[in-house]
XYZ file of C-alpha atoms in Angstrom:
250
model
C 69.936 64.881 -74.593
C 70.831 68.350 -75.872
C 72.103 68.629 -79.420
C 75.783 69.402 -79.613
C 76.901 72.776 -80.933
C 79.916 73.483 -83.125
C 81.423 76.883 -83.797
C 83.012 76.969 -87.252
C 85.005 79.977 -88.428
C 85.473 80.710 -92.104
C 82.161 78.935 -92.631
C 80.916 80.818 -95.676
C 82.738 78.676 -98.211
C 85.188 75.857 -98.839
C 86.220 73.525 -96.036
C 84.310 75.557 -93.451
C 81.016 75.242 -95.311
C 81.607 71.552 -96.060
C 82.291 70.980 -92.354
C 79.139 72.864 -91.399
C 77.010 70.710 -93.676
C 78.561 67.491 -92.396
C 78.038 68.497 -88.772
C 74.356 69.066 -89.561
C 74.120 65.648 -91.207
C 75.515 64.194 -87.984
C 72.892 65.912 -85.829
C 74.839 68.937 -84.613
C 73.805 72.578 -84.588
C 76.354 75.002 -86.020
C 77.335 78.606 -85.393
C 78.674 79.746 -88.763
C 81.210 82.566 -88.396
C 82.635 84.629 -91.235
C 83.504 88.247 -92.004
C 82.064 88.108 -95.531
C 78.467 88.943 -94.752
C 77.004 88.406 -98.208
C 78.662 85.015 -98.668
C 77.763 83.992 -95.116
C 74.055 84.721 -95.512
C 73.995 82.868 -98.831
C 75.815 79.869 -97.351
C 73.504 79.669 -94.329
C 70.342 79.878 -96.400
C 68.372 76.647 -96.041
C 70.583 75.230 -93.281
C 67.978 74.985 -90.542
C 70.388 73.706 -87.912
C 72.850 76.557 -88.467
C 72.912 80.271 -87.717
C 75.204 82.899 -89.260
C 77.352 85.197 -87.117
C 79.092 88.061 -88.904
C 82.405 88.728 -87.133
C 86.093 89.262 -87.902
C 88.155 86.909 -85.733
C 91.296 89.033 -86.090
C 89.684 91.757 -83.928
C 89.722 90.855 -80.193
C 86.638 92.875 -79.309
C 84.628 91.189 -82.032
C 85.744 87.741 -80.872
C 84.508 88.315 -77.320
C 81.178 89.626 -78.610
C 80.916 86.709 -81.036
C 81.341 84.030 -78.382
C 78.885 85.761 -76.062
C 76.315 85.911 -78.875
C 76.786 82.255 -79.767
C 76.460 81.052 -76.168
C 73.335 83.203 -75.765
C 71.835 81.754 -78.942
C 72.741 78.091 -78.432
C 73.391 77.753 -74.700
C 76.627 75.808 -75.139
C 79.672 75.147 -77.333
C 80.892 71.562 -77.717
C 83.457 72.039 -80.469
C 85.401 74.877 -82.029
C 86.767 74.551 -85.545
C 89.306 77.297 -86.200
C 89.146 77.200 -89.975
C 89.229 80.881 -91.010
C 92.402 81.749 -92.834
C 94.081 84.140 -95.237
C 96.126 82.789 -98.137
C 98.877 85.090 -99.381
C 101.583 83.724 -101.634
C 104.666 85.522 -102.886
C 108.456 85.637 -102.735
C 110.133 86.511 -99.440
C 111.645 89.698 -100.859
C 108.226 91.096 -101.846
C 106.430 90.088 -98.637
C 106.425 93.339 -96.693
C 105.546 93.594 -93.022
C 101.976 94.698 -93.737
C 101.310 91.515 -95.733
C 103.009 89.436 -93.027
C 100.840 90.999 -90.292
C 97.647 90.548 -92.282
C 98.259 86.813 -92.629
C 99.241 86.378 -88.978
C 96.267 88.416 -87.732
C 93.759 85.870 -89.010
C 95.659 82.590 -89.313
C 97.466 82.689 -85.970
C 96.084 85.515 -83.840
C 92.485 84.728 -84.752
C 92.926 81.059 -83.909
C 94.418 82.004 -80.540
C 91.729 84.588 -79.772
C 88.776 82.355 -80.631
C 90.217 79.431 -78.679
C 90.817 81.604 -75.614
C 87.361 83.159 -75.738
C 85.705 79.738 -75.933
C 87.567 78.105 -73.039
C 84.907 78.719 -70.420
C 82.209 77.174 -72.627
C 84.441 74.249 -73.604
C 85.269 73.508 -69.979
C 81.561 73.099 -69.269
C 81.095 70.599 -72.104
C 84.566 69.009 -71.968
C 84.674 69.908 -75.610
C 87.065 69.846 -78.537
C 89.273 72.286 -80.392
C 90.234 71.523 -83.986
C 92.630 73.966 -85.617
C 93.032 73.939 -89.375
C 96.645 74.416 -90.415
C 98.050 73.267 -93.756
C 100.553 70.979 -95.347
C 102.500 74.237 -95.759
C 102.968 74.288 -91.993
C 104.597 70.856 -92.058
C 106.928 71.259 -95.011
C 108.609 74.351 -96.367
C 107.733 75.483 -99.857
C 108.467 78.494 -102.008
C 106.199 81.556 -101.999
C 104.734 80.780 -98.582
C 106.892 82.597 -96.041
C 103.982 84.220 -94.174
C 101.331 81.575 -94.852
C 103.540 78.584 -94.076
C 104.997 80.183 -90.968
C 101.532 81.065 -89.662
C 100.351 77.496 -90.146
C 103.457 76.043 -88.497
C 102.681 78.254 -85.512
C 99.096 76.962 -85.448
C 100.466 73.419 -85.279
C 102.535 74.245 -82.214
C 99.684 76.237 -80.658
C 97.591 73.076 -80.917
C 100.190 71.086 -79.000
C 100.319 73.768 -76.303
C 96.537 73.657 -76.012
C 96.493 69.873 -75.730
C 99.189 69.911 -73.052
C 97.499 72.540 -70.901
C 93.792 71.937 -71.430
C 93.640 68.167 -71.078
C 93.031 68.444 -67.343
C 89.709 70.119 -68.161
C 88.729 67.350 -70.560
C 89.301 69.623 -73.549
C 90.921 67.928 -76.522
C 92.940 69.888 -79.100
C 93.943 68.521 -82.489
C 95.106 69.948 -85.792
C 94.206 69.061 -89.373
C 96.658 69.919 -92.152
C 94.943 69.774 -95.544
C 97.017 69.157 -98.624
C 95.926 70.322 -102.074
C 92.125 70.503 -102.087
C 89.920 70.821 -105.146
C 88.249 74.095 -104.246
C 86.877 76.580 -106.774
C 89.673 78.979 -105.877
C 92.413 76.370 -106.300
C 91.099 75.268 -109.654
C 90.922 78.894 -110.787
C 94.526 79.740 -109.907
C 96.344 76.430 -110.412
C 97.700 76.128 -113.919
C 97.531 72.807 -115.779
C 101.276 72.443 -115.064
C 100.737 72.881 -111.322
C 97.801 70.454 -111.290
C 99.826 67.833 -113.165
C 102.787 68.316 -110.827
C 100.591 67.889 -107.759
C 99.094 64.710 -109.180
C 102.574 63.336 -109.832
C 103.788 64.189 -106.310
C 100.760 62.989 -104.325
C 100.762 59.229 -103.711
C 96.967 59.064 -104.165
C 97.469 60.914 -107.472
C 94.693 63.481 -106.985
C 93.536 66.516 -105.075
C 91.390 66.010 -101.996
C 87.820 67.227 -101.671
C 86.382 69.642 -99.130
C 84.150 66.840 -97.887
C 87.129 64.559 -97.234
C 88.743 67.205 -95.024
C 85.427 67.776 -93.243
C 85.191 64.062 -92.432
C 88.469 64.252 -90.509
C 87.436 67.437 -88.707
C 84.067 66.150 -87.543
C 85.610 62.861 -86.422
C 88.059 64.731 -84.192
C 85.178 66.711 -82.693
C 83.143 63.588 -81.997
C 83.082 61.156 -79.096
C 84.700 58.597 -81.408
C 87.930 60.551 -80.925
C 87.516 60.827 -77.150
C 91.104 59.688 -76.454
C 92.744 61.644 -79.268
C 94.440 64.929 -78.413
C 97.599 66.788 -79.365
C 97.643 65.156 -82.793
C 98.615 66.718 -86.107
C 96.829 64.933 -88.930
C 97.793 65.597 -92.530
C 94.785 64.963 -94.729
C 96.782 65.234 -97.908
C 96.763 62.038 -99.943
C 100.261 61.263 -98.695
C 101.787 64.504 -99.999
C 103.686 65.279 -96.776
C 105.554 61.995 -97.084
C 107.021 62.800 -100.494
C 109.605 65.446 -99.662
C 110.462 68.779 -101.243
C 108.194 71.285 -102.938
C 107.351 71.271 -106.611
C 109.319 73.191 -109.243
C 106.045 74.258 -110.881
C 105.114 76.202 -107.746
C 108.196 78.426 -107.737
C 106.829 81.143 -109.971
């Protein structure tokens, strides 16, 4: 039996890298995609079941070339994890159209482009799409007009994909991470913000990159063979608790 192949975007760090490593533990091969070449090469070093592919998913021509290169290298694609994203936070009045377009180009357009380009390969394997949105796509919050809107659109895109692609055996699901203990989050979250998150999250803590990766790889696996069109918040219960936090308003 041929080893399954996953394409993971934004694979050079964070949730994407954690997902790559977990796929490898589970016997998959992984095409690691990122536009940060230096970080990508460093992340792929020592991962024998993975290969790095330096591409920018917001550029249509690069996406087509990327998928062709991956299929040539691996012969198949069984799962696509659309994880690459741009985080841009700021008040509505200071979010100009250039910032808006930059966020949409990767978070929404890139997810659409990669999914479209992979359809032929996924039809052959009756594979899986997993789009990574955010808790910010499920609940409004201050300072996230572009980011939150892009992730809400990804959630609906996932439902469209599930509705239309099921006849080909392709499953499409969406994971919405809540606060995750990444290096970046810990660098920019003040003690006040961290304490507020802990108070608002029923599990009283941030999640880990590995915990999000566990949900992603499950949805890509045969164990989730009858799961499609689902939006799963991996957030410690944060989505259930209501409005945003005062500490995040500045």
